[in-house]
Amino acid sequence: MDISTLLGLLFAVGLLFYSLFAGSDGDIVGTFLDVPSVMMVIGGSIFTTMLSCRFEKFLAFATITKNAFFNKGRKPAELIRQVVQLADVARREGILSLQNTITEIPDPFLANGLQMVVDGTDADTVKQVLDMEIESIDQRHSEGRSVPDIMAKYAPAFGMIGTLIGLVVMLKNMDDPTKIGPGMAIALLTTMYGAVVANVFCLPIVDKLTVKHDEEMLYLDVAKAGILGLQAGDNPRMLEMKLAVFLSPKQRATLESTEKA
Amino acid sequence: MDISTLLGLLFAVGLLFYSLFAGSDGDIVGTFLDVPSVMMVIGGSIFTTMLSCRFEKFLAFATITKNAFFNKGRKPAELIRQVVQLADVARREGILSLQNTITEIPDPFLANGLQMVVDGTDADTVKQVLDMEIESIDQRHSEGRSVPDIMAKYAPAFGMIGTLIGLVVMLKNMDDPTKIGPGMAIALLTTMYGAVVANVFCLPIVDKLTVKHDEEMLYLDVAKAGILGLQAGDNPRMLEMKLAVFLSPKQRATLESTEKA
Amino acid sequence: MDISTLLGLLFAVGLLFYSLFAGSDGDIVGTFLDVPSVMMVIGGSIFTTMLSCRFEKFLAFATITKNAFFNKGRKPAELIRQVVQLADVARREGILSLQNTITEIPDPFLANGLQMVVDGTDADTVKQVLDMEIESIDQRHSEGRSVPDIMAKYAPAFGMIGTLIGLVVMLKNMDDPTKIGPGMAIALLTTMYGAVVANVFCLPIVDKLTVKHDEEMLYLDVAKAGILGLQAGDNPRMLEMKLAVFLSPKQRATLESTEKA
Amino acid sequence: MDISTLLGLLFAVGLLFYSLFAGSDGDIVGTFLDVPSVMMVIGGSIFTTMLSCRFEKFLAFATITKNAFFNKGRKPAELIRQVVQLADVARREGILSLQNTITEIPDPFLANGLQMVVDGTDADTVKQVLDMEIESIDQRHSEGRSVPDIMAKYAPAFGMIGTLIGLVVMLKNMDDPTKIGPGMAIALLTTMYGAVVANVFCLPIVDKLTVKHDEEMLYLDVAKAGILGLQAGDNPRMLEMKLAVFLSPKQRATLESTEKA
Amino acid sequence: MDISTLLGLLFAVGLLFYSLFAGSDGDIVGTFLDVPSVMMVIGGSIFTTMLSCRFEKFLAFATITKNAFFNKGRKPAELIRQVVQLADVARREGILSLQNTITEIPDPFLANGLQMVVDGTDADTVKQVLDMEIESIDQRHSEGRSVPDIMAKYAPAFGMIGTLIGLVVMLKNMDDPTKIGPGMAIALLTTMYGAVVANVFCLPIVDKLTVKHDEEMLYLDVAKAGILGLQAGDNPRMLEMKLAVFLSPKQRATLESTEKA
């Protein structure tokens, strides 16, 4: 987890607890904890999400969340340097000379793609296989994102159902006016829980996964363009220029400065 | 129904009833059941959905729901093994030798596609017919999903209309203040029913149907790619590699381990 | 109107009136009718829709609604039988022999398309004209749907504006507390009217029109594929197989059973 | 402005004022006008829209609105007759004979297109230039629509902010219970203003502009198809048939009846 | 910042403060400032956005906002004049003669594109590189826009959470009725803060960035069409006509009048 994500999480949850603490004069548990309400909202949204999703995806939720926060983004600038180097080697020593290097490449997408090139697979087939692989990764990511997304939809719904149940109960028993306030307070707790679950936990995870996904897609697009250019026997300088187009001006500057160094 | 879906359903509905039970000190029926309100919300959303949909689709609702929960997902990994085997046979004994095997294939999509290949239909026509079939299945699924989807839209609307009717009645007759609370409680019941129908029943069915649909589409894409590769006389190893691209890394690992075994 | 649509409409409106009747102890008019509120919501949404739409479309609203409920869906299975028969005739007696049959075809889309084929128009032009015709029908339908759709948007908005006007009036004159209740009841009536107009009338019409539109599009796709196949001189059996792909498995079974009969 | 639009506007605004008049026993200004609230909602949404838009677009708002209501829709049926006439002339006297007629065509899109044809520009370039022009008109229209669209988004938001400010002020000073009602009435006024600005003014303008835009796009599509057909030397009868496809059955009937006359 | 944007900002914020000032009889701080509420809404939405975004993007927020307001829009009309001039030179002195001019072009997109043309890169590669560059700029812009967009989503959510916390606290301690009003006032403050942050700050920035983005995309489309036309050796007059199509009629008039001058 990069330091900024950690700080964002700490401060967001910290602020929430500070508000609860300040509001309740320190008695957070007594004021804001109501076990049946917690069960209703947290349990209800978890079990409904379980109903709505493929079960393996649901179980993979922990992994997905971990990836959202701990997985290091892949650096397309590094990839470009690597591909240009490989293109240099291929130009000088022939494309078959890449065979040994491939086994040392940790990224399976790049390794598989280069293997096909070395095996002499024709360009159309390589492009088709890489496109299908990218599409398939795209779809798996969007499935993974659907778990926190669905939970963010059901948590506020169960919060509202809980509040309606609480209000009905309270309104049916209005004999003692002194109980109206606390009754309504408890009724509102479920709505609050639902809003917190959706907005402080689920939706930021969805947003973060979307960002990671976009980074990965960019990386894969660069890798695909690199593999195809390498197969086409592109001039390494030309290839670098083509791939650099995927980078932001800032990343491109880094790429150039490292090169000159 | 896989065990997880069953548990999800049981626990979600269980939690709801627990909340109702706890809220009403055990008298769920007396506190939360109001027959005219139930009729208004359940009946209103059912009849409006009946108005909005094609009638056969509406009647098929039970079947659709059953499919959402009981239909076993199809396994693309098994399909790949089957197709690779068929490609092996076709390579060794000629494509006509598949004729006998086809009649034993339970899946009509795969069987029809292979039949066309054996009949010597040209590749473009095969691709076109398979594409049209996939598109047509896609459309039938989205029509099926529309029944719970439309109901999820009308249930909260009828809940709100019911609550407004209840509030108007209550506000017109405010002579006896002791009746205000119970009157409002009953008015709120329809909103609660609408939220429960939409969020605990209809929307999870829609979500589940979407998941099943995505699985089926993946399966059909694999089958189509397999049939076309088989017709093109692809090398079985090459074909397997092409089809494996559709699988997640985990499924792919399973595919490979089973093969080696 | 098929019997199910009639029942859906009767029961949905019936339930609504039952609720109003039960709520008001039978005095629906006295409790729920407020003429200025009706004028505000019904009139406001009608006139704003009139402002928002092309005038002829607005006037065509009655026709559109009638079509939504009374127009018989077209049966693609029947169309397929008809096209296959025509293909049989064309194969045996030449395509020019269709000239007499064309004049008896009631559907102008099919008739025009076949006329072009008989006239010897080249295949690309036929396809282009049919595509343009389908697109143009698609657009006219979506324009027709826009009238109830826009009304469904403005009715709740005018309901809310009416309620806000009512609340402001009531709050300004709170001298007599006994008038608060009835004042608020009347204020809420406009919101109720808006919700009923949108959810019981406009939106089901939009949904029904969408269903009819999808059916019509399927029919036109079948007709187009049939005309083009007939022009290409497709084998009638092959053509039937191609067109049958558009049908659901159930419709396909009907098609086959009728044939064998 | 066609008579129907005028009536729609008059009646919608009339009904609104009737409601305000009836609600306030005739004292509209005293009951419903609060100058700071008007400034907050109208001013706030205007200035935020000014912030959000390109300035020239913002200034063009008056023109855009005028066009929405006063601009006569263009008639594709007339255009078709004109194009068929031109095709007739081109067929008899050669395409160069159109030169004189072009200068008399008021519509710049048609005139420019025909000029290119007369100049002997090749068909691909003509198609490309016309496509780019259509896309560019499409984009300018959607920019024009964005002004009332953005205003319809900010008006209710400023209405809500105003109401919240009013409620906070009222709740802080609850010493005198007789002031609660009127205070809340004024607080609610901003919400009402926001709803009226959005739903009675901005959104109908957006809807109307969309309708006009669709009409214009249809007109341009017909013109493009006409220019290209004319260049390709299409038979005038054939060209008319091709273009008639863009019309609704009713417009087509008009086209045919006028011709025969 | 053009004068209109400045005025829009000043007046929108000015109106808001005027409302706060008028509402609180001048004591804005005492009535509307509640430090924990500010921390909850501003802090909560900032930290959650930090969690949701790529960190560099989050840090770039200030730059993004500055660009939204201060960056001068690029003028496509000027670009067209420049490209037509270059085409003139290229036609007279050969395409290599552009080499010196390129180094003086400040815009890197145009300079890089022309450099490729001068270097003799083939037309397909040039088109491909320019397309990839445009797509990559498109994506970077949409990422930049996502920061204020995400903040506009979380600010109202934290506002609602804050209000719910405040209401629960207030309802639990209803012993002293005189404290109900002020307690609720403070509870509502967070909702107000959330609405102001979203609607007065974040959303107008998003809208403005969208406008700037559309302008930039138009500029890049013109530049791309110009570079490709120049490479194809288009006649300068023809090229100007092609590019002028991207302009609005008004801009086109300016272009023509400047030319004649």
mmCIF file of N, CA and C in Angstrom, chain E residues 108-193:
data_model
loop_
_atom_site.group_PDB
_atom_site.id
_atom_site.type_symbol
_atom_site.label_atom_id
_atom_site.label_comp_id
_atom_site.label_asym_id
_atom_site.label_seq_id
_atom_site.Cartn_x
_atom_site.Cartn_y
_atom_site.Cartn_z
ATOM 1 N N PRO E 108 3.429 20.760 -29.411
ATOM 2 C CA PRO E 108 4.167 19.518 -29.670
ATOM 3 C C PRO E 108 3.417 18.544 -30.575
ATOM 4 N N PHE E 109 2.067 18.528 -30.484
ATOM 5 C CA PHE E 109 1.307 17.586 -31.314
ATOM 6 C C PHE E 109 1.524 17.879 -32.799
ATOM 7 N N LEU E 110 1.370 19.146 -33.171
ATOM 8 C CA LEU E 110 1.546 19.554 -34.566
ATOM 9 C C LEU E 110 2.997 19.344 -34.998
ATOM 10 N N ALA E 111 3.940 19.756 -34.122
ATOM 11 C CA ALA E 111 5.365 19.658 -34.459
ATOM 12 C C ALA E 111 5.768 18.200 -34.686
ATOM 13 N N ASN E 112 5.383 17.308 -33.768
ATOM 14 C CA ASN E 112 5.729 15.885 -33.917
ATOM 15 C C ASN E 112 5.139 15.308 -35.192
ATOM 16 N N GLY E 113 3.874 15.652 -35.444
ATOM 17 C CA GLY E 113 3.201 15.129 -36.630
ATOM 18 C C GLY E 113 3.921 15.562 -37.898
ATOM 19 N N LEU E 114 4.243 16.877 -37.978
ATOM 20 C CA LEU E 114 4.917 17.391 -39.180
ATOM 21 C C LEU E 114 6.306 16.770 -39.309
ATOM 22 N N GLN E 115 6.986 16.594 -38.176
ATOM 23 C CA GLN E 115 8.317 15.990 -38.206
ATOM 24 C C GLN E 115 8.245 14.610 -38.871
ATOM 25 N N MET E 116 7.228 13.805 -38.471
ATOM 26 C CA MET E 116 7.065 12.482 -39.082
ATOM 27 C C MET E 116 6.866 12.617 -40.593
ATOM 28 N N VAL E 117 6.061 13.602 -41.010
ATOM 29 C CA VAL E 117 5.815 13.807 -42.435
ATOM 30 C C VAL E 117 7.113 14.143 -43.151
ATOM 31 N N VAL E 118 7.892 15.087 -42.570
ATOM 32 C CA VAL E 118 9.158 15.495 -43.182
ATOM 33 C C VAL E 118 10.140 14.307 -43.238
ATOM 34 N N ASP E 119 10.091 13.472 -42.175
ATOM 35 C CA ASP E 119 10.972 12.301 -42.120
ATOM 36 C C ASP E 119 10.577 11.223 -43.135
ATOM 37 N N GLY E 120 9.448 11.454 -43.800
ATOM 38 C CA GLY E 120 9.039 10.484 -44.813
ATOM 39 C C GLY E 120 8.357 9.247 -44.260
ATOM 40 N N THR E 121 7.867 9.315 -43.001
ATOM 41 C CA THR E 121 7.102 8.189 -42.448
ATOM 42 C C THR E 121 5.878 7.966 -43.333
ATOM 43 N N ASP E 122 5.488 6.684 -43.530
ATOM 44 C CA ASP E 122 4.361 6.462 -44.438
ATOM 45 C C ASP E 122 3.048 6.888 -43.784
ATOM 46 N N ALA E 123 2.074 7.223 -44.633
ATOM 47 C CA ALA E 123 0.834 7.858 -44.183
ATOM 48 C C ALA E 123 0.099 7.036 -43.130
ATOM 49 N N ASP E 124 0.042 5.696 -43.285
ATOM 50 C CA ASP E 124 -0.679 4.868 -42.319
ATOM 51 C C ASP E 124 -0.073 4.974 -40.930
ATOM 52 N N THR E 125 1.259 4.925 -40.856
ATOM 53 C CA THR E 125 1.921 5.036 -39.552
ATOM 54 C C THR E 125 1.647 6.403 -38.927
ATOM 55 N N VAL E 126 1.745 7.465 -39.731
ATOM 56 C CA VAL E 126 1.480 8.798 -39.189
ATOM 57 C C VAL E 126 0.071 8.847 -38.606
ATOM 58 N N LYS E 127 -0.925 8.368 -39.378
ATOM 59 C CA LYS E 127 -2.310 8.382 -38.910
ATOM 60 C C LYS E 127 -2.446 7.601 -37.598
ATOM 61 N N GLN E 128 -1.784 6.434 -37.554
ATOM 62 C CA GLN E 128 -1.873 5.563 -36.384
ATOM 63 C C GLN E 128 -1.269 6.232 -35.142
ATOM 64 N N VAL E 129 -0.083 6.824 -35.320
ATOM 65 C CA VAL E 129 0.568 7.495 -34.182
ATOM 66 C C VAL E 129 -0.274 8.670 -33.708
ATOM 67 N N LEU E 130 -0.810 9.465 -34.645
ATOM 68 C CA LEU E 130 -1.632 10.608 -34.241
ATOM 69 C C LEU E 130 -2.896 10.137 -33.533
ATOM 70 N N ASP E 131 -3.545 9.077 -34.055
ATOM 71 C CA ASP E 131 -4.745 8.548 -33.401
ATOM 72 C C ASP E 131 -4.440 8.097 -31.978
ATOM 73 N N MET E 132 -3.320 7.377 -31.818
ATOM 74 C CA MET E 132 -2.963 6.895 -30.483
ATOM 75 C C MET E 132 -2.683 8.063 -29.542
ATOM 76 N N GLU E 133 -2.050 9.103 -30.071
ATOM 77 C CA GLU E 133 -1.759 10.261 -29.228
ATOM 78 C C GLU E 133 -3.058 10.950 -28.794
ATOM 79 N N ILE E 134 -4.001 11.092 -29.741
ATOM 80 C CA ILE E 134 -5.278 11.728 -29.396
ATOM 81 C C ILE E 134 -6.016 10.898 -28.350
ATOM 82 N N GLU E 135 -6.057 9.585 -28.550
ATOM 83 C CA GLU E 135 -6.741 8.715 -27.594
ATOM 84 C C GLU E 135 -6.110 8.810 -26.208
ATOM 85 N N SER E 136 -4.772 8.891 -26.214
ATOM 86 C CA SER E 136 -4.057 8.941 -24.940
ATOM 87 C C SER E 136 -4.304 10.276 -24.228
ATOM 88 N N ILE E 137 -4.392 11.382 -24.983
ATOM 89 C CA ILE E 137 -4.727 12.675 -24.369
ATOM 90 C C ILE E 137 -6.155 12.620 -23.832
ATOM 91 N N ASP E 138 -7.051 12.031 -24.620
ATOM 92 C CA ASP E 138 -8.439 11.875 -24.209
ATOM 93 C C ASP E 138 -8.522 11.189 -22.841
ATOM 94 N N GLN E 139 -7.766 10.093 -22.705
ATOM 95 C CA GLN E 139 -7.804 9.317 -21.479
ATOM 96 C C GLN E 139 -7.206 10.086 -20.296
ATOM 97 N N ARG E 140 -6.107 10.802 -20.542
ATOM 98 C CA ARG E 140 -5.511 11.586 -19.451
ATOM 99 C C ARG E 140 -6.472 12.662 -18.978
ATOM 100 N N HIS E 141 -7.170 13.301 -19.925
ATOM 101 C CA HIS E 141 -8.143 14.312 -19.528
ATOM 102 C C HIS E 141 -9.252 13.706 -18.686
ATOM 103 N N SER E 142 -9.743 12.534 -19.110
ATOM 104 C CA SER E 142 -10.870 11.968 -18.362
ATOM 105 C C SER E 142 -10.421 11.535 -16.975
ATOM 106 N N GLU E 143 -9.160 11.138 -16.843
ATOM 107 C CA GLU E 143 -8.622 10.853 -15.510
ATOM 108 C C GLU E 143 -8.554 12.118 -14.658
ATOM 109 N N GLY E 144 -8.125 13.210 -15.280
ATOM 110 C CA GLY E 144 -8.026 14.477 -14.556
ATOM 111 C C GLY E 144 -9.383 14.922 -14.060
ATOM 112 N N ARG E 145 -10.389 14.764 -14.945
ATOM 113 C CA ARG E 145 -11.750 15.153 -14.570
ATOM 114 C C ARG E 145 -12.282 14.309 -13.432
ATOM 115 N N SER E 146 -11.739 13.093 -13.273
ATOM 116 C CA SER E 146 -12.332 12.186 -12.289
ATOM 117 C C SER E 146 -12.128 12.671 -10.857
ATOM 118 N N VAL E 147 -11.083 13.484 -10.589
ATOM 119 C CA VAL E 147 -10.879 13.944 -9.209
ATOM 120 C C VAL E 147 -12.034 14.812 -8.716
ATOM 121 N N PRO E 148 -12.364 15.943 -9.395
ATOM 122 C CA PRO E 148 -13.517 16.703 -8.907
ATOM 123 C C PRO E 148 -14.826 15.921 -9.029
ATOM 124 N N ASP E 149 -14.898 15.017 -9.989
ATOM 125 C CA ASP E 149 -16.108 14.226 -10.180
ATOM 126 C C ASP E 149 -16.346 13.311 -8.975
ATOM 127 N N ILE E 150 -15.303 12.631 -8.540
ATOM 128 C CA ILE E 150 -15.418 11.741 -7.389
ATOM 129 C C ILE E 150 -15.713 12.543 -6.125
ATOM 130 N N MET E 151 -15.045 13.711 -5.997
ATOM 131 C CA MET E 151 -15.296 14.528 -4.820
ATOM 132 C C MET E 151 -16.748 15.002 -4.787
ATOM 133 N N ALA E 152 -17.318 15.316 -5.953
ATOM 134 C CA ALA E 152 -18.717 15.745 -6.022
ATOM 135 C C ALA E 152 -19.668 14.629 -5.608
ATOM 136 N N LYS E 153 -19.183 13.369 -5.677
ATOM 137 C CA LYS E 153 -20.014 12.233 -5.284
ATOM 138 C C LYS E 153 -19.927 12.021 -3.774
ATOM 139 N N TYR E 154 -18.714 12.165 -3.192
ATOM 140 C CA TYR E 154 -18.555 11.870 -1.772
ATOM 141 C C TYR E 154 -18.963 13.024 -0.860
ATOM 142 N N ALA E 155 -18.852 14.283 -1.330
ATOM 143 C CA ALA E 155 -19.192 15.403 -0.450
ATOM 144 C C ALA E 155 -20.636 15.320 0.041
ATOM 145 N N PRO E 156 -21.649 15.138 -0.844
ATOM 146 C CA PRO E 156 -23.014 15.016 -0.321
ATOM 147 C C PRO E 156 -23.201 13.768 0.537
ATOM 148 N N ALA E 157 -22.476 12.685 0.226
ATOM 149 C CA ALA E 157 -22.604 11.467 1.021
ATOM 150 C C ALA E 157 -22.111 11.715 2.446
ATOM 151 N N PHE E 158 -20.944 12.377 2.580
ATOM 152 C CA PHE E 158 -20.468 12.680 3.929
ATOM 153 C C PHE E 158 -21.372 13.711 4.604
ATOM 154 N N GLY E 159 -21.951 14.617 3.805
ATOM 155 C CA GLY E 159 -22.925 15.550 4.365
ATOM 156 C C GLY E 159 -24.090 14.804 4.990
ATOM 157 N N MET E 160 -24.601 13.772 4.291
ATOM 158 C CA MET E 160 -25.727 13.006 4.798
ATOM 159 C C MET E 160 -25.330 12.200 6.036
ATOM 160 N N ILE E 161 -24.141 11.581 5.988
ATOM 161 C CA ILE E 161 -23.673 10.825 7.156
ATOM 162 C C ILE E 161 -23.568 11.743 8.365
ATOM 163 N N GLY E 162 -23.013 12.943 8.153
ATOM 164 C CA GLY E 162 -22.885 13.904 9.251
ATOM 165 C C GLY E 162 -24.244 14.289 9.815
ATOM 166 N N THR E 163 -25.211 14.531 8.951
ATOM 167 C CA THR E 163 -26.542 14.899 9.410
ATOM 168 C C THR E 163 -27.185 13.764 10.196
ATOM 169 N N LEU E 164 -26.983 12.529 9.726
ATOM 170 C CA LEU E 164 -27.559 11.383 10.453
ATOM 171 C C LEU E 164 -26.935 11.261 11.837
ATOM 172 N N ILE E 165 -25.596 11.437 11.917
ATOM 173 C CA ILE E 165 -24.940 11.398 13.233
ATOM 174 C C ILE E 165 -25.539 12.472 14.137
ATOM 175 N N GLY E 166 -25.671 13.694 13.589
ATOM 176 C CA GLY E 166 -26.227 14.795 14.374
ATOM 177 C C GLY E 166 -27.640 14.515 14.834
ATOM 178 N N LEU E 167 -28.466 13.935 13.946
ATOM 179 C CA LEU E 167 -29.857 13.646 14.313
ATOM 180 C C LEU E 167 -29.935 12.590 15.404
ATOM 181 N N VAL E 168 -29.106 11.546 15.281
ATOM 182 C CA VAL E 168 -29.122 10.488 16.289
ATOM 183 C C VAL E 168 -28.765 11.068 17.654
ATOM 184 N N VAL E 169 -27.690 11.885 17.684
ATOM 185 C CA VAL E 169 -27.285 12.506 18.953
ATOM 186 C C VAL E 169 -28.422 13.350 19.520
ATOM 187 N N MET E 170 -29.005 14.195 18.661
ATOM 188 C CA MET E 170 -30.074 15.087 19.102
ATOM 189 C C MET E 170 -31.279 14.307 19.634
ATOM 190 N N LEU E 171 -31.645 13.231 18.904
ATOM 191 C CA LEU E 171 -32.837 12.484 19.299
ATOM 192 C C LEU E 171 -32.625 11.707 20.592
ATOM 193 N N LYS E 172 -31.374 11.315 20.826
ATOM 194 C CA LYS E 172 -31.093 10.574 22.069
ATOM 195 C C LYS E 172 -31.190 11.485 23.288
ATOM 196 N N ASN E 173 -30.970 12.783 23.092
ATOM 197 C CA ASN E 173 -30.963 13.716 24.220
ATOM 198 C C ASN E 173 -32.057 14.754 24.084
ATOM 199 N N MET E 174 -33.327 14.294 24.079
ATOM 200 C CA MET E 174 -34.403 15.247 23.863
ATOM 201 C C MET E 174 -35.016 15.747 25.158
ATOM 202 N N ASP E 175 -34.282 15.673 26.261
ATOM 203 C CA ASP E 175 -34.850 16.102 27.544
ATOM 204 C C ASP E 175 -35.193 17.587 27.491
ATOM 205 N N ASP E 176 -34.257 18.378 26.974
ATOM 206 C CA ASP E 176 -34.472 19.816 26.947
ATOM 207 C C ASP E 176 -34.978 20.246 25.556
ATOM 208 N N PRO E 177 -36.303 20.506 25.448
ATOM 209 C CA PRO E 177 -36.875 20.808 24.122
ATOM 210 C C PRO E 177 -36.244 22.029 23.467
ATOM 211 N N THR E 178 -35.701 22.955 24.278
ATOM 212 C CA THR E 178 -35.136 24.171 23.670
ATOM 213 C C THR E 178 -33.866 23.855 22.885
ATOM 214 N N LYS E 179 -33.293 22.688 23.123
ATOM 215 C CA LYS E 179 -32.072 22.355 22.408
ATOM 216 C C LYS E 179 -32.340 21.613 21.095
ATOM 217 N N ILE E 180 -33.613 21.228 20.882
ATOM 218 C CA ILE E 180 -33.927 20.463 19.674
ATOM 219 C C ILE E 180 -33.625 21.268 18.417
ATOM 220 N N GLY E 181 -34.133 22.514 18.392
ATOM 221 C CA GLY E 181 -33.922 23.350 17.212
ATOM 222 C C GLY E 181 -32.456 23.513 16.874
ATOM 223 N N PRO E 182 -31.657 24.083 17.792
ATOM 224 C CA PRO E 182 -30.237 24.288 17.486
ATOM 225 C C PRO E 182 -29.524 22.980 17.142
ATOM 226 N N GLY E 183 -29.892 21.875 17.822
ATOM 227 C CA GLY E 183 -29.257 20.588 17.517
ATOM 228 C C GLY E 183 -29.511 20.172 16.080
ATOM 229 N N MET E 184 -30.754 20.338 15.654
ATOM 230 C CA MET E 184 -31.102 19.970 14.291
ATOM 231 C C MET E 184 -30.438 20.922 13.291
ATOM 232 N N ALA E 185 -30.326 22.201 13.681
ATOM 233 C CA ALA E 185 -29.660 23.171 12.800
ATOM 234 C C ALA E 185 -28.229 22.717 12.509
ATOM 235 N N ILE E 186 -27.524 22.318 13.568
ATOM 236 C CA ILE E 186 -26.139 21.875 13.371
ATOM 237 C C ILE E 186 -26.098 20.588 12.544
ATOM 238 N N ALA E 187 -27.074 19.700 12.819
ATOM 239 C CA ALA E 187 -27.111 18.453 12.048
ATOM 240 C C ALA E 187 -27.266 18.745 10.551
ATOM 241 N N LEU E 188 -28.113 19.754 10.242
ATOM 242 C CA LEU E 188 -28.354 20.056 8.824
ATOM 243 C C LEU E 188 -27.159 20.733 8.153
ATOM 244 N N LEU E 189 -26.279 21.341 8.961
ATOM 245 C CA LEU E 189 -25.136 22.062 8.373
ATOM 246 C C LEU E 189 -24.291 21.166 7.473
ATOM 247 N N THR E 190 -24.064 19.895 7.893
ATOM 248 C CA THR E 190 -23.201 19.044 7.058
ATOM 249 C C THR E 190 -23.826 18.781 5.689
ATOM 250 N N THR E 191 -25.174 18.583 5.674
ATOM 251 C CA THR E 191 -25.829 18.404 4.376
ATOM 252 C C THR E 191 -25.622 19.641 3.507
ATOM 253 N N MET E 192 -25.738 20.812 4.130
ATOM 254 C CA MET E 192 -25.536 22.061 3.388
ATOM 255 C C MET E 192 -24.099 22.160 2.868
ATOM 256 N N TYR E 193 -23.132 21.876 3.731
ATOM 257 C CA TYR E 193 -21.728 21.917 3.280
ATOM 258 C C TYR E 193 -21.529 20.979 2.078
#
